[in-house]
PDB file of C-alpha atoms in Angstrom:
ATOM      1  CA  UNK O   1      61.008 -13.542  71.561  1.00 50.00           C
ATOM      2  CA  UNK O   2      59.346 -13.954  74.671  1.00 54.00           C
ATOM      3  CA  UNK O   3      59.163 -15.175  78.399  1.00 58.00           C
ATOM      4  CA  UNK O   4      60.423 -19.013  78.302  1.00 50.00           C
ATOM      5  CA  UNK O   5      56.889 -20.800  78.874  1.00 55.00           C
ATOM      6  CA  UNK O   6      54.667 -18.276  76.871  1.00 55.00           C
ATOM      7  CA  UNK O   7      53.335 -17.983  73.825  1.00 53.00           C
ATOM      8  CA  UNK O   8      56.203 -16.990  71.327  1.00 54.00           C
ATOM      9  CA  UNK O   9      55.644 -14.501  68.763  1.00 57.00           C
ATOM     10  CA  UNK O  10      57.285 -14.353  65.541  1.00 57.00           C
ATOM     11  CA  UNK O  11      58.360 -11.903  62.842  1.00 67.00           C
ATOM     12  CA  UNK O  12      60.151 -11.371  59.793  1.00 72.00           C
ATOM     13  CA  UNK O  13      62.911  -8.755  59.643  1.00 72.00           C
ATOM     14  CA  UNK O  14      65.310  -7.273  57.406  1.00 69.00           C
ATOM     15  CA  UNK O  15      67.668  -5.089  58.945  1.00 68.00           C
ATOM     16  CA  UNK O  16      71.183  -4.716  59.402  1.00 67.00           C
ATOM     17  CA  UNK O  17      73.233  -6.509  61.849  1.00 71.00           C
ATOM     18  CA  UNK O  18      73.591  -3.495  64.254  1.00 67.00           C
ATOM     19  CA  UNK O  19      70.131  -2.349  64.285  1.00 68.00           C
ATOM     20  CA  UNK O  20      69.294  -5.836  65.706  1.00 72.00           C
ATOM     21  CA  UNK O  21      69.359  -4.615  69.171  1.00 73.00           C
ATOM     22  CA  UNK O  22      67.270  -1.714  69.242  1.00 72.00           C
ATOM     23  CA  UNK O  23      64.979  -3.377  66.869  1.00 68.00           C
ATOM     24  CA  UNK O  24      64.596  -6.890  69.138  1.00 69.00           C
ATOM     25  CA  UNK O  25      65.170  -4.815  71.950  1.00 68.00           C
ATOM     26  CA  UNK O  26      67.829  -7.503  73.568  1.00 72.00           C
ATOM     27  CA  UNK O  27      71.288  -5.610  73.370  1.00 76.00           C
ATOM     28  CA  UNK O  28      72.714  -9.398  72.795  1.00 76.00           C
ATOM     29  CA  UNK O  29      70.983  -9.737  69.745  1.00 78.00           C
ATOM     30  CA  UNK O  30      73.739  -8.677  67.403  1.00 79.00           C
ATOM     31  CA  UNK O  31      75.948 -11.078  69.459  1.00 82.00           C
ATOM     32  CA  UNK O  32      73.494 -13.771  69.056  1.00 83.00           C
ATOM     33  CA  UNK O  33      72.865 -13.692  65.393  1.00 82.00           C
ATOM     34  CA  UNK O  34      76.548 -12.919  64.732  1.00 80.00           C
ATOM     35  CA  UNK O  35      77.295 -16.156  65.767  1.00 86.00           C
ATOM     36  CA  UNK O  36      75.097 -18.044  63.441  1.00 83.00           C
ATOM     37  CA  UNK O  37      75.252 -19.338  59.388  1.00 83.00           C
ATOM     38  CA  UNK O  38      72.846 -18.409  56.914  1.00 80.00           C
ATOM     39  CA  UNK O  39      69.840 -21.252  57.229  1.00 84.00           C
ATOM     40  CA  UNK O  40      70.558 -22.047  61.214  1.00 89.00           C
ATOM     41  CA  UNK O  41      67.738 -21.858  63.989  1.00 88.00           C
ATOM     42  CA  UNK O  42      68.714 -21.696  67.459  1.00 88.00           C
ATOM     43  CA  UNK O  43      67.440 -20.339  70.571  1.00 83.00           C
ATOM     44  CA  UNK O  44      69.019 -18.292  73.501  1.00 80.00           C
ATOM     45  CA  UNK O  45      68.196 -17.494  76.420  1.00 76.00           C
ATOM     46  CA  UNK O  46      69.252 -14.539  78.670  1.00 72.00           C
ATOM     47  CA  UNK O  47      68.538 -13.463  82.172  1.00 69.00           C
ATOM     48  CA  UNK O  48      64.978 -12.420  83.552  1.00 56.00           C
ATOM     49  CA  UNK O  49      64.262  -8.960  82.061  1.00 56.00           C
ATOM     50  CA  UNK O  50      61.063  -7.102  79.783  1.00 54.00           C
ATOM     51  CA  UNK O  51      58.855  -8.194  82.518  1.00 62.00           C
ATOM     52  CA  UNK O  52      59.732 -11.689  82.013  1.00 64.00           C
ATOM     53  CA  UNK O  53      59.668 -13.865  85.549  1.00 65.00           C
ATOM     54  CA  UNK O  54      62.255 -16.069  84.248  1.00 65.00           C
ATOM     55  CA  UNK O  55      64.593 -16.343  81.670  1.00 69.00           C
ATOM     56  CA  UNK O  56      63.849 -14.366  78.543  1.00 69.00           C
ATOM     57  CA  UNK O  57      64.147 -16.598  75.481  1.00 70.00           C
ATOM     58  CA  UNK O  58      64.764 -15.650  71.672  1.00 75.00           C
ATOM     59  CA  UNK O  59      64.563 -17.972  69.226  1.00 81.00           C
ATOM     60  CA  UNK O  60      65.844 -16.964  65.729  1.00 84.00           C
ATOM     61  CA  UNK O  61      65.982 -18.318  62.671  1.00 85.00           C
ATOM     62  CA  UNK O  62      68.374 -16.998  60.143  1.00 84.00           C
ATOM     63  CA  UNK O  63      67.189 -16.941  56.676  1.00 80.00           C
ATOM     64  CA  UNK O  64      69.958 -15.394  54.745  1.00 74.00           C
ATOM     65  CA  UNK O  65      72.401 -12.831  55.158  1.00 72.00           C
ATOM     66  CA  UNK O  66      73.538 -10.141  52.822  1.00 68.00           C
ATOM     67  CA  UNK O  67      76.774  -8.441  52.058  1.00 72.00           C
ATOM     68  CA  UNK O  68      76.014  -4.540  53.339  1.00 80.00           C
ATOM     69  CA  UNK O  69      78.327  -1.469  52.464  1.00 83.00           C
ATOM     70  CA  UNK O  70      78.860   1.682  54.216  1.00 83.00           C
ATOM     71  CA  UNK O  71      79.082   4.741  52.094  1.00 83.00           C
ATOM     72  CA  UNK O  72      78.817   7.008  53.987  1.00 79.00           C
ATOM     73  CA  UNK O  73      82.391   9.361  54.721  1.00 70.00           C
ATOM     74  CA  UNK O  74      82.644   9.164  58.074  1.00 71.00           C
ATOM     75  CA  UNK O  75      81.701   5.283  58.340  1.00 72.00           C
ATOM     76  CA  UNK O  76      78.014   6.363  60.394  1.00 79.00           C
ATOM     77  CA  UNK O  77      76.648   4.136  58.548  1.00 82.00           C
ATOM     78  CA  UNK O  78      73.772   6.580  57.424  1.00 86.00           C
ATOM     79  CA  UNK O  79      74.077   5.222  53.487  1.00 88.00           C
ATOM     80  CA  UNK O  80      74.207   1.489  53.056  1.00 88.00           C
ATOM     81  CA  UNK O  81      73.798   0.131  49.591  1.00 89.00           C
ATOM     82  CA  UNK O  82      72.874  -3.751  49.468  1.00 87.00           C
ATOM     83  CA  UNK O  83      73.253  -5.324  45.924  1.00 87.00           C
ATOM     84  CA  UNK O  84      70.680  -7.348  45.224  1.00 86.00           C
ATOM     85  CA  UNK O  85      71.516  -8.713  41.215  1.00 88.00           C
ATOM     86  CA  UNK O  86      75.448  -7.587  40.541  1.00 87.00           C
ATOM     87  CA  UNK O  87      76.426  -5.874  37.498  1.00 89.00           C
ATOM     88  CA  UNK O  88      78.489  -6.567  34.654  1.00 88.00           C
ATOM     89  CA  UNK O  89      81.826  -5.274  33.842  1.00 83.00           C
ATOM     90  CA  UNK O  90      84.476  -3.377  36.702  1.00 80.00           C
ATOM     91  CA  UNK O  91      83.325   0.220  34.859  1.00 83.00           C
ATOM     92  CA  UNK O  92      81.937   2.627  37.252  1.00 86.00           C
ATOM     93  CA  UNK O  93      79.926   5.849  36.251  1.00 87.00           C
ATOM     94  CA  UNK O  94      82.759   8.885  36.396  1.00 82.00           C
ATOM     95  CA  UNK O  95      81.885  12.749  37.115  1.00 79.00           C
ATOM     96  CA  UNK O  96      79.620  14.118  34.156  1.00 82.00           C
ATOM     97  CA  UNK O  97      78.466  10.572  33.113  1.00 87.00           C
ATOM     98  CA  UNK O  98      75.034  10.248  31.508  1.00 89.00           C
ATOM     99  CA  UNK O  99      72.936   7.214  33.349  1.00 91.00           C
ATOM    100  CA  UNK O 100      69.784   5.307  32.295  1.00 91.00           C
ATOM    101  CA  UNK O 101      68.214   4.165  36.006  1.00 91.00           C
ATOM    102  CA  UNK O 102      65.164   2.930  37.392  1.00 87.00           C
ATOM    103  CA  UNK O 103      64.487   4.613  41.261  1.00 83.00           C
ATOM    104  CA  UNK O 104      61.864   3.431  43.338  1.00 81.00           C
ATOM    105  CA  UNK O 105      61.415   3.512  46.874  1.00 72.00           C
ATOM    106  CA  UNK O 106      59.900   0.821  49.566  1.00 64.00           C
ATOM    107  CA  UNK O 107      59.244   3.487  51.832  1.00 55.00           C
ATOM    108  CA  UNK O 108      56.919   5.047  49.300  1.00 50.00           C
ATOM    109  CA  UNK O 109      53.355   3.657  48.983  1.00 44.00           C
ATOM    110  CA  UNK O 110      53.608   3.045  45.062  1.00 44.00           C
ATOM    111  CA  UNK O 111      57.050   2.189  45.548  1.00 51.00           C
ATOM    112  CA  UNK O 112      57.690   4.530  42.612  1.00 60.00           C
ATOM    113  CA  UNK O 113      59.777   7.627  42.136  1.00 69.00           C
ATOM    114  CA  UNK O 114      59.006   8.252  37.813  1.00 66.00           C
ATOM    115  CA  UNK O 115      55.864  10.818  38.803  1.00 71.00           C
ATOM    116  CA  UNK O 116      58.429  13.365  40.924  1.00 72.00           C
ATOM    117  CA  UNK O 117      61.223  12.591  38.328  1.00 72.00           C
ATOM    118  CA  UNK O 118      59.501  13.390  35.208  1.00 71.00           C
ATOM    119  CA  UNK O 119      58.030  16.558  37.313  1.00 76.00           C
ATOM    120  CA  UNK O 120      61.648  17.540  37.778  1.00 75.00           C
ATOM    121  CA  UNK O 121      63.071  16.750  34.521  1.00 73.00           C
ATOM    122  CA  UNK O 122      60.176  17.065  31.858  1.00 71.00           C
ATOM    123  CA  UNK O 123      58.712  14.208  30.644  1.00 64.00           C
ATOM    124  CA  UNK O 124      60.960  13.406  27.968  1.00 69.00           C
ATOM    125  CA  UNK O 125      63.603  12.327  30.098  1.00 74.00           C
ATOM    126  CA  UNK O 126      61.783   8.947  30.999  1.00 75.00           C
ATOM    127  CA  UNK O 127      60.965   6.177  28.818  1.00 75.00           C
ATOM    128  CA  UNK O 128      57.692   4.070  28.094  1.00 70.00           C
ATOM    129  CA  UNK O 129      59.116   1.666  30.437  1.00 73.00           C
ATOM    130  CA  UNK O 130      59.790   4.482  33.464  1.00 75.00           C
ATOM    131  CA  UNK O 131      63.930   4.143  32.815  1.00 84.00           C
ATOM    132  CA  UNK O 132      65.007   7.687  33.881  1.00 84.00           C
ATOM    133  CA  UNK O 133      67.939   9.685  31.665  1.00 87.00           C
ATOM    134  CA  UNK O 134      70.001  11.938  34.087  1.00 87.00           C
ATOM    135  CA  UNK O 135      73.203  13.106  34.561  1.00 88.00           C
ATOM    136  CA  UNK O 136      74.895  12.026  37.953  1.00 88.00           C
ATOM    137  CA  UNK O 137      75.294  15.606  38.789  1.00 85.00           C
ATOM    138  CA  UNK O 138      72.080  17.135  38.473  1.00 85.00           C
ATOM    139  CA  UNK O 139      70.949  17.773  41.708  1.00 85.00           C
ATOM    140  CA  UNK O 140      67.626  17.968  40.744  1.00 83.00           C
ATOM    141  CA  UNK O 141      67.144  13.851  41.008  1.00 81.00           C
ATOM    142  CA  UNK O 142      70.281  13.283  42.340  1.00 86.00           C
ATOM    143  CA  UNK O 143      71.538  13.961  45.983  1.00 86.00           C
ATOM    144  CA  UNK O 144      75.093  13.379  47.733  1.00 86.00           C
ATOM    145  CA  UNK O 145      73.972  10.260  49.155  1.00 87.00           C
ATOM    146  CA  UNK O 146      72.717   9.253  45.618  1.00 88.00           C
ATOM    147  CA  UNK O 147      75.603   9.840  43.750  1.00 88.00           C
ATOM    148  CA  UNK O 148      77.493   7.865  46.023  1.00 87.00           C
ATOM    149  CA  UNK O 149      75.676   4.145  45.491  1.00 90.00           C
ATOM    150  CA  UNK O 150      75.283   5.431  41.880  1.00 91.00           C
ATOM    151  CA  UNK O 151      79.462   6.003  41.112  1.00 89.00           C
ATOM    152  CA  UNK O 152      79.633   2.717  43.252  1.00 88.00           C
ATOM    153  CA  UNK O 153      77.620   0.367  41.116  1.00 91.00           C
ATOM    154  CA  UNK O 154      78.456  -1.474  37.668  1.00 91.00           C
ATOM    155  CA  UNK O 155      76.217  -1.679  34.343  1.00 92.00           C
ATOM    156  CA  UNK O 156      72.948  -4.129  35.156  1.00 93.00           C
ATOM    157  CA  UNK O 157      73.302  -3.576  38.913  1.00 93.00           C
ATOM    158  CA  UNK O 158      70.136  -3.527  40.872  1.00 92.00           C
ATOM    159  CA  UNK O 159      70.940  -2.260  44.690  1.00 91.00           C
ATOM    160  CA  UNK O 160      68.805  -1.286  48.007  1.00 89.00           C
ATOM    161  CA  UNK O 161      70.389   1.943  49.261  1.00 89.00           C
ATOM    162  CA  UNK O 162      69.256   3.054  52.830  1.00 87.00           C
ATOM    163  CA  UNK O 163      69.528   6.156  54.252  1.00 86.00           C
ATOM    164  CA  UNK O 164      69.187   7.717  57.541  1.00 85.00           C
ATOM    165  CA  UNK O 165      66.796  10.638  58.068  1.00 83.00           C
ATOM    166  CA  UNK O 166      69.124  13.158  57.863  1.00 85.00           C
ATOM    167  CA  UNK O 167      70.578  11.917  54.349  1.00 85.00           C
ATOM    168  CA  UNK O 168      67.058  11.259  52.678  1.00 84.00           C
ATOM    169  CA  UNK O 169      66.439  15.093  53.627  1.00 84.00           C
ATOM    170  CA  UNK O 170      68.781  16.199  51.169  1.00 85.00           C
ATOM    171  CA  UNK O 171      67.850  13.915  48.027  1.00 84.00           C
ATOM    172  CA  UNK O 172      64.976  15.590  45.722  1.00 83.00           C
ATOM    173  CA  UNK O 173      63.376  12.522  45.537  1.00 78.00           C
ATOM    174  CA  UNK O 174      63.443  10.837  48.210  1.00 75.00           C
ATOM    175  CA  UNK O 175      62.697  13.918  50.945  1.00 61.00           C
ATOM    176  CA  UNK O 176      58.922  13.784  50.406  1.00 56.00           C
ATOM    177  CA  UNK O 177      58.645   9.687  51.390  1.00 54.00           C
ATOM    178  CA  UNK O 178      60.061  10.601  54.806  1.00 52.00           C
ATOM    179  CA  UNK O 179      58.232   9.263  57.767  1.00 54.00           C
ATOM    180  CA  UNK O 180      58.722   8.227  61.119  1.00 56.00           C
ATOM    181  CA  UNK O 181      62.405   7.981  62.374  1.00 62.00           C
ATOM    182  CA  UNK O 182      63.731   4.859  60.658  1.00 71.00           C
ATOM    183  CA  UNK O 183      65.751   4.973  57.612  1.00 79.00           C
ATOM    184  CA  UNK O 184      64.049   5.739  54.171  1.00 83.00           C
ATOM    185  CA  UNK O 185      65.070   2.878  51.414  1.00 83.00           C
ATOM    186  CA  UNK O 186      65.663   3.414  47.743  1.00 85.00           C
ATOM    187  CA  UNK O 187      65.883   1.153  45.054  1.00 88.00           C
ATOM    188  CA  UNK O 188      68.674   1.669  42.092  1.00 90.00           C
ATOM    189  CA  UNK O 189      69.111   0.165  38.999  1.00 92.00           C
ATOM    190  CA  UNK O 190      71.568   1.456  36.735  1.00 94.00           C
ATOM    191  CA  UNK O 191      70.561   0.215  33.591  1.00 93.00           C
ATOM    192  CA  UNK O 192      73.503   1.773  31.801  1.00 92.00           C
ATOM    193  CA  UNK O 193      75.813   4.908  31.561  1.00 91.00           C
ATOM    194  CA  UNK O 194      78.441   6.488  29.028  1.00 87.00           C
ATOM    195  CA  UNK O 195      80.924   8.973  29.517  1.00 77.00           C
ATOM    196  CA  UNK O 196      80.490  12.060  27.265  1.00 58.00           C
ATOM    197  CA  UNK O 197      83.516  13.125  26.756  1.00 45.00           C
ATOM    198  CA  UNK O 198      84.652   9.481  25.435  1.00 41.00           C
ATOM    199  CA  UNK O 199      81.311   8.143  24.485  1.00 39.00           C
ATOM    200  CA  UNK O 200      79.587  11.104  22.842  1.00 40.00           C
ATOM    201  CA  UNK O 201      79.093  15.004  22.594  1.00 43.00           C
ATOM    202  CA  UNK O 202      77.358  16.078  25.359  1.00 41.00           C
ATOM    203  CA  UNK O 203      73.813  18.134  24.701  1.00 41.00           C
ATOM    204  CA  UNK O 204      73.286  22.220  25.842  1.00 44.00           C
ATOM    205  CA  UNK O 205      71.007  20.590  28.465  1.00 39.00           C
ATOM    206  CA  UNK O 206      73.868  18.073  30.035  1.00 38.00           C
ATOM    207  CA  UNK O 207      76.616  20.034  29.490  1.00 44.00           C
ATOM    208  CA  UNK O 208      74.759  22.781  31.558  1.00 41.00           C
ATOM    209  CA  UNK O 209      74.258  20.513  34.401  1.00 37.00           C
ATOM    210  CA  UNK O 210      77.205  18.560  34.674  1.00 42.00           C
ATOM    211  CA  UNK O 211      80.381  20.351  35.001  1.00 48.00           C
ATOM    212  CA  UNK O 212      82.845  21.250  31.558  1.00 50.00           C
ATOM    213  CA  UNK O 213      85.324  18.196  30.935  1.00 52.00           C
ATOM    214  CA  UNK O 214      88.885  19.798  31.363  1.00 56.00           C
ATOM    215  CA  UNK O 215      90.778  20.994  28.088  1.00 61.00           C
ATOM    216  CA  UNK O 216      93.546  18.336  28.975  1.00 76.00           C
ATOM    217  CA  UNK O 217      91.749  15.194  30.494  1.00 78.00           C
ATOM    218  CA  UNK O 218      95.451  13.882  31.937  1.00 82.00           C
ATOM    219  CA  UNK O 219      95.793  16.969  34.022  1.00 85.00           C
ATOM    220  CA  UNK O 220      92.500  16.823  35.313  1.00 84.00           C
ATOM    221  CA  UNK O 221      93.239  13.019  36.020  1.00 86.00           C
ATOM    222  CA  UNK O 222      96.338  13.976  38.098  1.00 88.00           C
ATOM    223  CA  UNK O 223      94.301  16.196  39.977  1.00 88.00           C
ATOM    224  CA  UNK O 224      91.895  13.957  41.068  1.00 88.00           C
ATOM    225  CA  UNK O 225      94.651  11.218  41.433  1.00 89.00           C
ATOM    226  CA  UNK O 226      96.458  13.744  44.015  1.00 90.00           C
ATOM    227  CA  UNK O 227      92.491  14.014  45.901  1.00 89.00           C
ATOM    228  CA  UNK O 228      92.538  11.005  46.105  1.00 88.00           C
ATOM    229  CA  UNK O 229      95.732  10.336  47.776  1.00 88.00           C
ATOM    230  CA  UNK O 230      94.506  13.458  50.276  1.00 86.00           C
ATOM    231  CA  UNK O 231      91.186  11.350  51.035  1.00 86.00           C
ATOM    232  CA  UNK O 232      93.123   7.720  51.433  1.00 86.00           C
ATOM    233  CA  UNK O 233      95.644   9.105  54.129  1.00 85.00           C
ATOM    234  CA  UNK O 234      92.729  10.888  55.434  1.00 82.00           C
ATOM    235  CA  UNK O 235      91.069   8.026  56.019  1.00 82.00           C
ATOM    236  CA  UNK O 236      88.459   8.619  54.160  1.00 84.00           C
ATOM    237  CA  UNK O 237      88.739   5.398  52.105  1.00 86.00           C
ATOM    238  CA  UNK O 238      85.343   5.266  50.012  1.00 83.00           C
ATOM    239  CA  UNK O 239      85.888   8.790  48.689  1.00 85.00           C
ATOM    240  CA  UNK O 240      89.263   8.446  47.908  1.00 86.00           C
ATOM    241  CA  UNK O 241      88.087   4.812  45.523  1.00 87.00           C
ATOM    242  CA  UNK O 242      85.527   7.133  43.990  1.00 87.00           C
ATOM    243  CA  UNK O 243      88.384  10.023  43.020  1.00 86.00           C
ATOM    244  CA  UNK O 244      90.740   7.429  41.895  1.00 88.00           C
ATOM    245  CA  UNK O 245      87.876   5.916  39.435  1.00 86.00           C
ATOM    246  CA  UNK O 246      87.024   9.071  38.263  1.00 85.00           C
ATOM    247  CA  UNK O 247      90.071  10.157  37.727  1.00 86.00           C
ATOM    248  CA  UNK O 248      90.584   6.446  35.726  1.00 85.00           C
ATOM    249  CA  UNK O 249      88.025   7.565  33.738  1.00 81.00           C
ATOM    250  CA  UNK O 250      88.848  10.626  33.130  1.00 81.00           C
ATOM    251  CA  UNK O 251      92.335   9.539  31.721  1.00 79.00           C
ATOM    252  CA  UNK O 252      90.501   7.209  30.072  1.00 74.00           C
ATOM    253  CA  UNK O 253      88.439   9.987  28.300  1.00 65.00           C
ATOM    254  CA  UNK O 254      92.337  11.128  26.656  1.00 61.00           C
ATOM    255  CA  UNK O 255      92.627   8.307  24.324  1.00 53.00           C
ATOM    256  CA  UNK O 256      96.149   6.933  23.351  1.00 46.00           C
ATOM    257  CA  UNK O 257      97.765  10.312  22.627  1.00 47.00           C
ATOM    258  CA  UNK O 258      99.319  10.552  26.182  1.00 52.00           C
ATOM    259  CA  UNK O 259     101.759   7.476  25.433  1.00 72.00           C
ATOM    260  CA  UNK O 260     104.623   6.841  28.621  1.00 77.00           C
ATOM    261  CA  UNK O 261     102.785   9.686  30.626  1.00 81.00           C
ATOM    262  CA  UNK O 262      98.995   8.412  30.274  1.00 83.00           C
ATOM    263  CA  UNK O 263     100.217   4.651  30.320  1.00 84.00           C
ATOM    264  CA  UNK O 264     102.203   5.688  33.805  1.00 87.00           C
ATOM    265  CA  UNK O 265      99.279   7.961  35.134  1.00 88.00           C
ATOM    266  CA  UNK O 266      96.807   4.878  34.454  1.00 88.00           C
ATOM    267  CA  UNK O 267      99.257   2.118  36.132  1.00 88.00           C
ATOM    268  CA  UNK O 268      99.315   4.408  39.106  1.00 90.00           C
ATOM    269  CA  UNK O 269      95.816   5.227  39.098  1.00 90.00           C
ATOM    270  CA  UNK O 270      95.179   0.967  38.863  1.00 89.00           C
ATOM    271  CA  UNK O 271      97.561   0.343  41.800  1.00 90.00           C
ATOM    272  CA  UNK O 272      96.211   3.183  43.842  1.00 90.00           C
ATOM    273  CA  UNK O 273      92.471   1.372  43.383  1.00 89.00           C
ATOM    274  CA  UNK O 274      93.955  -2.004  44.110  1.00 89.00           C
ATOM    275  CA  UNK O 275      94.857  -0.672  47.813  1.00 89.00           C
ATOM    276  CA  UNK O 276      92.375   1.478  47.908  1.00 89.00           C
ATOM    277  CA  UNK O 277      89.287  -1.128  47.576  1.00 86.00           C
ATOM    278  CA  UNK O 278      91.394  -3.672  49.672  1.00 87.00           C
ATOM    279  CA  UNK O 279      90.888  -1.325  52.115  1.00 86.00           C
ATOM    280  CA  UNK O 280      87.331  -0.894  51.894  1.00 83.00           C
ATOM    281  CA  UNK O 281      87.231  -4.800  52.563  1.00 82.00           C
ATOM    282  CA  UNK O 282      86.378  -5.389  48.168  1.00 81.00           C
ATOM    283  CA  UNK O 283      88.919  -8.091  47.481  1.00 83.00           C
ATOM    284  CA  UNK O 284      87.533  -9.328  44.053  1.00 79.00           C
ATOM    285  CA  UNK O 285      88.017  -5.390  43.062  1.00 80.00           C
ATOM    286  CA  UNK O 286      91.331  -5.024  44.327  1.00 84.00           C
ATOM    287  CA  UNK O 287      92.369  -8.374  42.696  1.00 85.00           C
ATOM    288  CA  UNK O 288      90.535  -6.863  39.154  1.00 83.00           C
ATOM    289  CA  UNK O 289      92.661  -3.674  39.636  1.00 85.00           C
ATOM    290  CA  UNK O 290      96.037  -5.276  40.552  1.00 86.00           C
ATOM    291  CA  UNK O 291      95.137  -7.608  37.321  1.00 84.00           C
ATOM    292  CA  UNK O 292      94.875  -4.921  35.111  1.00 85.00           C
ATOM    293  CA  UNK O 293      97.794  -2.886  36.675  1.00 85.00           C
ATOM    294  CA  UNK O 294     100.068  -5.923  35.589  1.00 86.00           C
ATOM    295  CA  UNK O 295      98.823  -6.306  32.273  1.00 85.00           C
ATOM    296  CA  UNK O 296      99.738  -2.672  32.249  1.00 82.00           C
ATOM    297  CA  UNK O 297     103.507  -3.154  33.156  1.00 82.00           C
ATOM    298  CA  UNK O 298     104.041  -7.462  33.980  1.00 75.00           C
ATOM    299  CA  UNK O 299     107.062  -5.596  36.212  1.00 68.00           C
ATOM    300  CA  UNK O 300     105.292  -4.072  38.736  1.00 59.00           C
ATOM    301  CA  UNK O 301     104.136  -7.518  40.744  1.00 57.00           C
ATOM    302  CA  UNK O 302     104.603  -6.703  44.299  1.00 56.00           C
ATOM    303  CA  UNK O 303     104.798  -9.303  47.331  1.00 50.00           C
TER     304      UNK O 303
END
């Protein structure tokens, strides 16, 4: 960017599309760029302004662009997760699941979060190769804003999570590698996760820090099922896709035993995710869910 007839000066960015403003400081510049493909260079050129005598021309070049979700509750965009190698599978981690993860953080000069990890967990809890074991609800590694990418992602899935200021201040890790007033980025791969209550018995030390799996997992299923529902109408769309796959899991966790009722509470449960991640603009999950829902009952195909 510069005045047309100067020297240009270039950079390479990677930010989201409505930083691009503040960050270029042109408040077309999300206009600009939204109107180009991945691999296009063009330049534009807007009235006389940042000193400039005459026109003020940008030249961009778009190198790629990303797919960027907003986890955050109230859509404020203050956590975005970017995948950056998908995962395997449609299973997502439920409450009280056990993970195997790698965190690091860009914003961090080592780019690695193992040293304050094993200091919080004991060293036994990471591996030779710096793979972290932790339950998604100890608050000790894991934050709000952590727990949200982490019930969001698949086995093998390697994402970028930012964060604003405010959100990094409440994760364990991730508080210390604050600095200036940008957002502080995290790195997430979730190597792979079980489910105790289907997978294994839990341990004194994980069943102390997640909370006790209810005495009849299809009631506790409904209950999150019904959460859910509150959340969707809400509008509170991400939550509520989180409850219902929880709650999936959860009935999961049963077994067969439940015949007509589990069978029902799980085709509801699959229809409810179908809208649910339609909503939060995930087509090839809502298409996964709706699959499974009619392999569930072939009767239930809606228009």
């Amino acid at each position: 960017a510069g005045c047309v007839g100067e020297e240009q000066r270039y950079e390479r960015l990677e930010l989201p599309l409505h930083q691009a403003g503040s960050v270029l400081g042109l408040d077309a510049a999300p206009l600009a760029i939204g109107s180009m493909r991945a691999g296009e260079r063009a330049a534009f050129f807007v009235a006389a302004g940042g000193g400039c005598p005459g026109p003020l021309g940008l030249e961009l070049h778009l190198h790629a662009v990303a797919e960027v979700e907003d986890l955050s509750s109230d859509g404020g965009r203050s956590v975005l997760k970017r995948v950056l190698s998908p995962g395997k599978g449609r299973e997502t981690p439920a409450r009280g699941a056990t993970l195997t993860v790698r965190l690091g953080s860009p914003s961090l000069a080592n780019a690695s979060l193992v040293p304050a990890a094993a200091a919080a967990l004991g060293g036994d809890a990471v591996g030779r190769d710096g793979a972290l074991s932790v339950g998604i609800d100890d608050g000790r590694v894991v934050g709000d804003a952590l727990r949200l990418a982490l019930h969001s992602m698949r086995r093998g899935e390697l994402a970028r999570v930012s964060l604003s200021q405010e959100q990094a201040a409440l994760e364990p890790l991730l508080a210390p590698s604050r600095g200036g007033g940008g957002p502080v980025q995290a790195q997430v791969e979730l190597i792979s996760f079980r489910h105790q209550a289907r997978d294994a018995a839990p341990s004194a030390a994980s069943a102390a820090a997640a909370a006790a799996p209810p005495a009849d997992p299809l009631a506790g299923a409904a209950s999150l099922k019904e959460e859910g529902n509150s959340l969707f109408s809400a509008g509170r769309t991400k939550e509520a896709c989180a409850a219902y796959a929880r709650a999936l899991g959860m009935a999961a966790s049963g077994g067969g035993g439940g015949g007509d009722a589990s069978r029902a509470l799980t085709l509801a449960l699959r229809n409810n995710l179908a809208g649910c991640e339609l909503k939060a603009d995930r087509p090839a999950d809502a298409l996964s869910h709706a699959d499974e829902a009619l392999l569930l009952s072939p009767g239930a195909a809606k228009p």
